[in-house]
PDB file of C-alpha atoms in Angstrom:
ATOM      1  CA  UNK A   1     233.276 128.482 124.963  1.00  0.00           C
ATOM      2  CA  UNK A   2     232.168 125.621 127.600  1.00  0.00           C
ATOM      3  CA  UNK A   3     234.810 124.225 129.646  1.00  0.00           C
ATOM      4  CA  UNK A   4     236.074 120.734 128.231  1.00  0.00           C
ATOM      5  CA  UNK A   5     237.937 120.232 131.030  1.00  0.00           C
ATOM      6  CA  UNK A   6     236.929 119.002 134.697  1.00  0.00           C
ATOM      7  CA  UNK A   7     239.242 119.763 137.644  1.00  0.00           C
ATOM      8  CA  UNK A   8     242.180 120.657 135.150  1.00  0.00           C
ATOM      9  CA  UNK A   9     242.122 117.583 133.513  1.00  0.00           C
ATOM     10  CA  UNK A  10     240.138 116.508 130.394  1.00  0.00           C
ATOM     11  CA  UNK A  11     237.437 114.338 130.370  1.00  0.00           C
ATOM     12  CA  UNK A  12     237.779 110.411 129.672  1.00  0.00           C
ATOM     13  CA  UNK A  13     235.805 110.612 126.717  1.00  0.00           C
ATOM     14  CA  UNK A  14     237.595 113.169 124.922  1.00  0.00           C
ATOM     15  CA  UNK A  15     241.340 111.168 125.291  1.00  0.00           C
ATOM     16  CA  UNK A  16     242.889 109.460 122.771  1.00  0.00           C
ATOM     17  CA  UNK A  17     242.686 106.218 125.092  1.00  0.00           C
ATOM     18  CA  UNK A  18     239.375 106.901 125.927  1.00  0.00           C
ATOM     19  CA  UNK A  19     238.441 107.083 122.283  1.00  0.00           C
ATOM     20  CA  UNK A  20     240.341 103.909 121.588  1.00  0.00           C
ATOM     21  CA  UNK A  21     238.164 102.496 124.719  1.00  0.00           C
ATOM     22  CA  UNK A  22     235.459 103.609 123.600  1.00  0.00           C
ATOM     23  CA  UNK A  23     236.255 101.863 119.972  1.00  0.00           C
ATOM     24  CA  UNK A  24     237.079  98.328 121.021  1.00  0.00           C
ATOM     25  CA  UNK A  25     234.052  98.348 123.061  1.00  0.00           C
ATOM     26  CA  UNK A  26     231.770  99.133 120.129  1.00  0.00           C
ATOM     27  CA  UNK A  27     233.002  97.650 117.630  1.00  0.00           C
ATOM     28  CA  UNK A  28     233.983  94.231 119.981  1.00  0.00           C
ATOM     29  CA  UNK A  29     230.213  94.388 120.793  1.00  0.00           C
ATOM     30  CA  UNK A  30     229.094  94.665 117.759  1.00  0.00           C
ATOM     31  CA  UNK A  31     231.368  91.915 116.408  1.00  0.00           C
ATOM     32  CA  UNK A  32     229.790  89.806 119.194  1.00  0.00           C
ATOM     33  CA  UNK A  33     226.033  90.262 117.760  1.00  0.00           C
ATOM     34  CA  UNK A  34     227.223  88.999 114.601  1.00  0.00           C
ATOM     35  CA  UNK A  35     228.863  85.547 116.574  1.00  0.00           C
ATOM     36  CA  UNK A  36     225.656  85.344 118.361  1.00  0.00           C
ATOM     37  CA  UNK A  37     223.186  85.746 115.631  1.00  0.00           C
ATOM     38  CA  UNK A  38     225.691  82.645 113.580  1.00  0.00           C
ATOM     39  CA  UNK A  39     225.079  80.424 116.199  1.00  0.00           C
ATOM     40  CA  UNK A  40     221.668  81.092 116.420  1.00  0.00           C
ATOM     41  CA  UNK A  41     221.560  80.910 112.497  1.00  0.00           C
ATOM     42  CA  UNK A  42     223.290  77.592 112.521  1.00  0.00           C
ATOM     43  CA  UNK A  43     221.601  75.792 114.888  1.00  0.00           C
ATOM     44  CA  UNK A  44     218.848  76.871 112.512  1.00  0.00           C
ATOM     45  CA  UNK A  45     220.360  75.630 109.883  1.00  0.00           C
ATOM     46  CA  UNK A  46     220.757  78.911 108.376  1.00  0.00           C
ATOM     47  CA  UNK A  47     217.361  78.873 107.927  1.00  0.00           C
ATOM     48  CA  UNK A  48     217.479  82.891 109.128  1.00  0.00           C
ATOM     49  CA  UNK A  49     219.502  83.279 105.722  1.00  0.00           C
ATOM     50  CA  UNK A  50     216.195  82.585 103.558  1.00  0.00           C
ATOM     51  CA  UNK A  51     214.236  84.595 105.302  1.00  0.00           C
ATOM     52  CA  UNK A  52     216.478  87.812 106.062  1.00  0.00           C
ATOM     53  CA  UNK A  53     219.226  87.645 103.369  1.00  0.00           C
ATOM     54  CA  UNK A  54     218.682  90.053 100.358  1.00  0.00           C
ATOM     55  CA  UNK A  55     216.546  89.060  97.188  1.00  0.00           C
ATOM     56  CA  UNK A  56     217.729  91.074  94.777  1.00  0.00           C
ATOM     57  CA  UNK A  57     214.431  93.405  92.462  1.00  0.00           C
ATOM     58  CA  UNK A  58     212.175  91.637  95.291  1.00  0.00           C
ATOM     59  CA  UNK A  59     209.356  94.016  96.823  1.00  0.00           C
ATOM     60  CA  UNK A  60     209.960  91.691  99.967  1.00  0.00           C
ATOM     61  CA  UNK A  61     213.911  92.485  99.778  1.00  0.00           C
ATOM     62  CA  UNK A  62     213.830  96.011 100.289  1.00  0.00           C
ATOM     63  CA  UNK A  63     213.141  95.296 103.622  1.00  0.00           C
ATOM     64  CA  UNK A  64     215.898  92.844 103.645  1.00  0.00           C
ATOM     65  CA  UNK A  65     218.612  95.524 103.060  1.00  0.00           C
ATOM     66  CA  UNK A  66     218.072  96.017 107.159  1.00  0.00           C
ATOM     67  CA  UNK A  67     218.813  92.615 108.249  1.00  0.00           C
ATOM     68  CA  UNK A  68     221.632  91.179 105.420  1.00  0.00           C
ATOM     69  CA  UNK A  69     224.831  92.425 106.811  1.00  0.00           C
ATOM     70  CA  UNK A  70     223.837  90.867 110.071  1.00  0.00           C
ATOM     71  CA  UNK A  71     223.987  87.314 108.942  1.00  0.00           C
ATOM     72  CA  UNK A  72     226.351  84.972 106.980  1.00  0.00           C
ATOM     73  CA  UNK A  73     226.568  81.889 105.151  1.00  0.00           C
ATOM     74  CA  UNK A  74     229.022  79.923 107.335  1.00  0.00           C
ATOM     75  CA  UNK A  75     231.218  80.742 110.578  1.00  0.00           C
ATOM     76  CA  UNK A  76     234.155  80.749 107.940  1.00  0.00           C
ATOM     77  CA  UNK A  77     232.001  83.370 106.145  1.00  0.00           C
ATOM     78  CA  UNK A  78     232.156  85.548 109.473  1.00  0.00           C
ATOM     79  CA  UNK A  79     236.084  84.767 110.605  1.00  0.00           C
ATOM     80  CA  UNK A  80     236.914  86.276 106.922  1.00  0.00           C
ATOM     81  CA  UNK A  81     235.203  89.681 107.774  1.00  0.00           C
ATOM     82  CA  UNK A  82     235.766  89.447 111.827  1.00  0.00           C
ATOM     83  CA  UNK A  83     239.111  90.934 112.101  1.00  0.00           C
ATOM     84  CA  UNK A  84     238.929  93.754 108.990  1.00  0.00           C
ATOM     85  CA  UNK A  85     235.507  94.804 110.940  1.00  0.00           C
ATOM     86  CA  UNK A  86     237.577  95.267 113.766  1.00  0.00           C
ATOM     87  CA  UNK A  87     240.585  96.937 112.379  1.00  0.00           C
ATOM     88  CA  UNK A  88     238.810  99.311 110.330  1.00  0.00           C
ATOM     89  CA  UNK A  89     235.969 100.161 112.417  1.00  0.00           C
ATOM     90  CA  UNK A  90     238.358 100.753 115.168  1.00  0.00           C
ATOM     91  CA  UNK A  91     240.246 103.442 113.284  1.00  0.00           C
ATOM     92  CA  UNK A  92     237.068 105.399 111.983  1.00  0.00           C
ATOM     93  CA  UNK A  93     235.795 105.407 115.457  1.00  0.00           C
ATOM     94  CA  UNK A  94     238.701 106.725 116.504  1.00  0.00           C
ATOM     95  CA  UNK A  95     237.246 110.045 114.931  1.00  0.00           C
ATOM     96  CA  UNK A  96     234.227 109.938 117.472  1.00  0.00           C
ATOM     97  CA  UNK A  97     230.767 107.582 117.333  1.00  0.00           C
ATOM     98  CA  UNK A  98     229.127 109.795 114.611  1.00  0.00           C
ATOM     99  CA  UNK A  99     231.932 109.761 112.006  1.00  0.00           C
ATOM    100  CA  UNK A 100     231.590 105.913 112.853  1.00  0.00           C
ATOM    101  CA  UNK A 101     227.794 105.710 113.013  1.00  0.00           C
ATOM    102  CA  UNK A 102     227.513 107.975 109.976  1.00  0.00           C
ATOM    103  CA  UNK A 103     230.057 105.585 107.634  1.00  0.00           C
ATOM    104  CA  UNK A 104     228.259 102.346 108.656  1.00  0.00           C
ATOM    105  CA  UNK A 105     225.385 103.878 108.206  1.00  0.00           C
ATOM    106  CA  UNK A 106     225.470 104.896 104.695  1.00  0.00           C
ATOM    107  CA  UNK A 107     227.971 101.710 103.655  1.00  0.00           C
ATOM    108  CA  UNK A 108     224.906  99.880 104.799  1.00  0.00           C
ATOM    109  CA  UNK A 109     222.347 101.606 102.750  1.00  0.00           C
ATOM    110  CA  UNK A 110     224.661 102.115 100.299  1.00  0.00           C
ATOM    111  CA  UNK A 111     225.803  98.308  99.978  1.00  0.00           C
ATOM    112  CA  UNK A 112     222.375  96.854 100.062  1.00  0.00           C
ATOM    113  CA  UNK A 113     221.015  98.992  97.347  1.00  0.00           C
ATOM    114  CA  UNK A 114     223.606  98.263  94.687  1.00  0.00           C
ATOM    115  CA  UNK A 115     222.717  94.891  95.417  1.00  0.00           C
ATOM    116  CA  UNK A 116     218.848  94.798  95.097  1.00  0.00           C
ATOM    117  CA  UNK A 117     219.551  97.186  91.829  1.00  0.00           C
ATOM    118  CA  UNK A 118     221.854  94.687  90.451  1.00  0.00           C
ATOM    119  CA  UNK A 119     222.493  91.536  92.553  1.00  0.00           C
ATOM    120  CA  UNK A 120     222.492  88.032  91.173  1.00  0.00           C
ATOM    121  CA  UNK A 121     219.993  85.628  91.150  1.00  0.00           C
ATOM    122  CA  UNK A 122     221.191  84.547  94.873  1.00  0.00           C
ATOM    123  CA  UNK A 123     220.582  85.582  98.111  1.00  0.00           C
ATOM    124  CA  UNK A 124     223.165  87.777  99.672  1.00  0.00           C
ATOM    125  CA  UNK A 125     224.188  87.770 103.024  1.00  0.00           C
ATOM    126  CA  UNK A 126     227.263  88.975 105.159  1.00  0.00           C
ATOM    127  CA  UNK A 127     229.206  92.102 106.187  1.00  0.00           C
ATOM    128  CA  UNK A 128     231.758  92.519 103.601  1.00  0.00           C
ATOM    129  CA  UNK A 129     229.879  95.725 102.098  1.00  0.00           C
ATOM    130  CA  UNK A 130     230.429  97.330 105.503  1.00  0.00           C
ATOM    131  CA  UNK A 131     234.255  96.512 105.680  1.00  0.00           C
ATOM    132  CA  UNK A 132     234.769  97.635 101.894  1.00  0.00           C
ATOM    133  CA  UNK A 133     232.269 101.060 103.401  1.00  0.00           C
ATOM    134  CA  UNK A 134     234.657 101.369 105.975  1.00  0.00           C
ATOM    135  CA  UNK A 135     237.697 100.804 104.509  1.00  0.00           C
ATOM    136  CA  UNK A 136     236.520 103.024 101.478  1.00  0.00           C
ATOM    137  CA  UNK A 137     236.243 105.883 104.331  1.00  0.00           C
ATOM    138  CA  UNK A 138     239.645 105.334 105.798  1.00  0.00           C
ATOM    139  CA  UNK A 139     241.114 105.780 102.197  1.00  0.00           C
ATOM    140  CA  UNK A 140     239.896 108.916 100.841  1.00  0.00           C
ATOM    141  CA  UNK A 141     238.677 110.875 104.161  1.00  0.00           C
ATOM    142  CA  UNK A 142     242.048 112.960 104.547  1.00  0.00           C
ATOM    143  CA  UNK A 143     242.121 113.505 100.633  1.00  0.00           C
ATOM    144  CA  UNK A 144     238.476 115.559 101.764  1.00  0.00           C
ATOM    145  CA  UNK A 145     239.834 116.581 104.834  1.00  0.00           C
ATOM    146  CA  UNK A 146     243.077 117.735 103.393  1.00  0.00           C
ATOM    147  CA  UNK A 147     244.768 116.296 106.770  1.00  0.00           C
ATOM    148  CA  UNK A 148     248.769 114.789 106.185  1.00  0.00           C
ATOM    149  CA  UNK A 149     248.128 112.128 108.800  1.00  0.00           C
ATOM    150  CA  UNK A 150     244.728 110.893 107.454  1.00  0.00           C
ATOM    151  CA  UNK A 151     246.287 110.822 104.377  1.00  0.00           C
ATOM    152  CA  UNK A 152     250.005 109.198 105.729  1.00  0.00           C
ATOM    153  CA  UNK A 153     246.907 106.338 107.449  1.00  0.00           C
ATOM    154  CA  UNK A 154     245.243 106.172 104.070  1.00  0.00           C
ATOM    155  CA  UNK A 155     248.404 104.843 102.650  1.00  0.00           C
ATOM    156  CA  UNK A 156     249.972 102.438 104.994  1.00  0.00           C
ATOM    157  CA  UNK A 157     246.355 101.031 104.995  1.00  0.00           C
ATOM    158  CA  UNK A 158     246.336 100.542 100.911  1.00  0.00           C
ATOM    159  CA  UNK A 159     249.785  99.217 101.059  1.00  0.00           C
ATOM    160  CA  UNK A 160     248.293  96.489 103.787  1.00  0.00           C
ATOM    161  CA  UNK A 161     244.654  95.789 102.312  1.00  0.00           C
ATOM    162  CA  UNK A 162     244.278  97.193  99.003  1.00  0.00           C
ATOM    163  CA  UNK A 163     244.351  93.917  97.567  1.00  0.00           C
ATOM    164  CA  UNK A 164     240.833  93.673  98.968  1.00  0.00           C
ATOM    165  CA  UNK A 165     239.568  97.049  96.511  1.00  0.00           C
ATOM    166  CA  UNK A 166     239.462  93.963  93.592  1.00  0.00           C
ATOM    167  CA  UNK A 167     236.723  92.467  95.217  1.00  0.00           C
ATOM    168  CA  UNK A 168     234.413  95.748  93.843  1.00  0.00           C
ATOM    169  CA  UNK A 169     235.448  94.025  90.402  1.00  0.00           C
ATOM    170  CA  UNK A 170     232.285  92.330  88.268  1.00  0.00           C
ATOM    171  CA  UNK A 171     233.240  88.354  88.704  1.00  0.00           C
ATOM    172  CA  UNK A 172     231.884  85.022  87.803  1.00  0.00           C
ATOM    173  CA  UNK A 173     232.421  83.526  90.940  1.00  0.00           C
ATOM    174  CA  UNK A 174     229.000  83.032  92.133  1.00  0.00           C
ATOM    175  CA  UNK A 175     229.102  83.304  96.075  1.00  0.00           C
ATOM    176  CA  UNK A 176     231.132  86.514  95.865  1.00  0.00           C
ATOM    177  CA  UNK A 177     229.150  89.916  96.011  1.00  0.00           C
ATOM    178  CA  UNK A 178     231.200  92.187  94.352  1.00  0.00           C
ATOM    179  CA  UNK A 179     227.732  94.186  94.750  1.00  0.00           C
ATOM    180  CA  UNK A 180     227.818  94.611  97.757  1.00  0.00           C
ATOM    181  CA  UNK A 181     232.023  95.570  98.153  1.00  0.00           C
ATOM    182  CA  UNK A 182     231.054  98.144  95.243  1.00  0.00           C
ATOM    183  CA  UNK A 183     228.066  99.598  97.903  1.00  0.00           C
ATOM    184  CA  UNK A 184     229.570  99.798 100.561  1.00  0.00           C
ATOM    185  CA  UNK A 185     232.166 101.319  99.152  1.00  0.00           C
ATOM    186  CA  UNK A 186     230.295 104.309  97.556  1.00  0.00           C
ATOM    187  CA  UNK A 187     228.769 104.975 100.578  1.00  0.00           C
ATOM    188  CA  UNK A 188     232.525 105.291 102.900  1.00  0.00           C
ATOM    189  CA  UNK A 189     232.987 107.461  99.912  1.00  0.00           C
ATOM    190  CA  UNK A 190     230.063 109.065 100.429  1.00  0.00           C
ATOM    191  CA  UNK A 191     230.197 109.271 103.886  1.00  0.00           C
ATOM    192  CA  UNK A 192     233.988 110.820 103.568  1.00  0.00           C
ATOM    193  CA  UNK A 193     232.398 113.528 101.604  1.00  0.00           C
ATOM    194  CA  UNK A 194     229.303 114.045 103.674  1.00  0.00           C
ATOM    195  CA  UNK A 195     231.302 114.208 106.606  1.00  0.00           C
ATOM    196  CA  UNK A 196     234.223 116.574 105.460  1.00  0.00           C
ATOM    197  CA  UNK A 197     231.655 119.283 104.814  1.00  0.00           C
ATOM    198  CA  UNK A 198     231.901 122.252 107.324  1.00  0.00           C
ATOM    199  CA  UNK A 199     229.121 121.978 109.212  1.00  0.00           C
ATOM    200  CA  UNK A 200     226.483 124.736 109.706  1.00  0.00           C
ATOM    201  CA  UNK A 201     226.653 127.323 112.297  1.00  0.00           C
ATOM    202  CA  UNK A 202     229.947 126.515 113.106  1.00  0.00           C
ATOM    203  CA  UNK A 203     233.097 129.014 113.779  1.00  0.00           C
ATOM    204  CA  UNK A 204     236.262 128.898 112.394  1.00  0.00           C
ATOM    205  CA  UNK A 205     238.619 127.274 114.792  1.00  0.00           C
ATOM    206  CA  UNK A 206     241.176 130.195 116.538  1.00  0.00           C
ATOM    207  CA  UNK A 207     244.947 129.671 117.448  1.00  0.00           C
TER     208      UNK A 207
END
């Protein structure tokens, strides 16, 4: 077994605070694209919104399912999903970048083909379908995992937010994508499953 250790002590990466580091810088960053590509959108107009947002049952929107979560309809639109994206994401990268990278990954997919299958009539736009992907994760992982203090996080986190699991609810009101909550949370589900599966070649851990 290689040596995780360098000089007796272990590496940065591999702390809990460098994890935590490690989280607030990529999810901060990645908070920060979305700021910058609103103010680019705005002084647009939100023109980008037209041309990028998802058309649901379009050929041209498959393409779209790339580029929706990136942009939103109004800075209010982004402040709503700014600090969940942050909470959340922090947590599930707590659990290293490809647990992370894997769950937005497939909330992603996930969220923006429930909503070309069955979307409205109106463009979509916004990240709420990764939140409800990530949040989805952070819920049901140590169920999978069959780990107490995924499990103990699971529930403080549905006593704080689960008011939010409504928004995967059909609704009338028009600007709400309950799509794309119910996408993105099938794929944290499916990511929590994916995930919790041993992986191949691997050795059972010794005492």
């Amino acid at each position: 077994m290689l040596d995780s250790t360098r000089n007796g002590r272990p590496r940065a990466g591999e702390t809990a605070a460098g994890r935590a580091r490690t989280g607030l810088l990529v999810v901060g960053s990645f908070v920060l694209v979305l700021y910058v590509i609103e103010i680019i959108n705005a002084l647009m107009l939100h023109s980008l919104n037209g041309m990028f947002g998802l058309r649901p049952r379009s050929l041209d929107g498959v393409l779209d399912i790339l580029t929706f979560p990136l942009l939103h309809a109004n800075l209010a639109h982004l402040f709503s999903n700014t600090l969940p994206l942050i909470i959340f994401g922090f947590l599930v990268l707590l659990s290293g970048p490809r647990v992370f990278f894997t769950t937005l990954a497939l909330s992603w997919l996930a969220s923006g083909v429930v909503v070309w299958l069955i979307g409205g009539f109106n463009i979509t736009v916004g990240a709420s379908g990764l939140v409800f992907g990530l949040f989805a994760f952070l819920l049901v992982r140590g169920f999978f995992n069959r780990n107490w203090w995924q499990i103990l996080l699971s529930v403080v986190l549905f006593l704080s937010y689960g008011g939010i699991l409504f928004g995967v609810l059909p609704t009338v009101v028009g600007f709400v994508s309950w799509q794309a909550h119910l996408g993105g949370a099938i794929g944290g589900v499916l990511a929590a499953l994916l995930l919790s599966a041993p992986r191949v070649g691997t050795q059972p851990s010794r005492p």
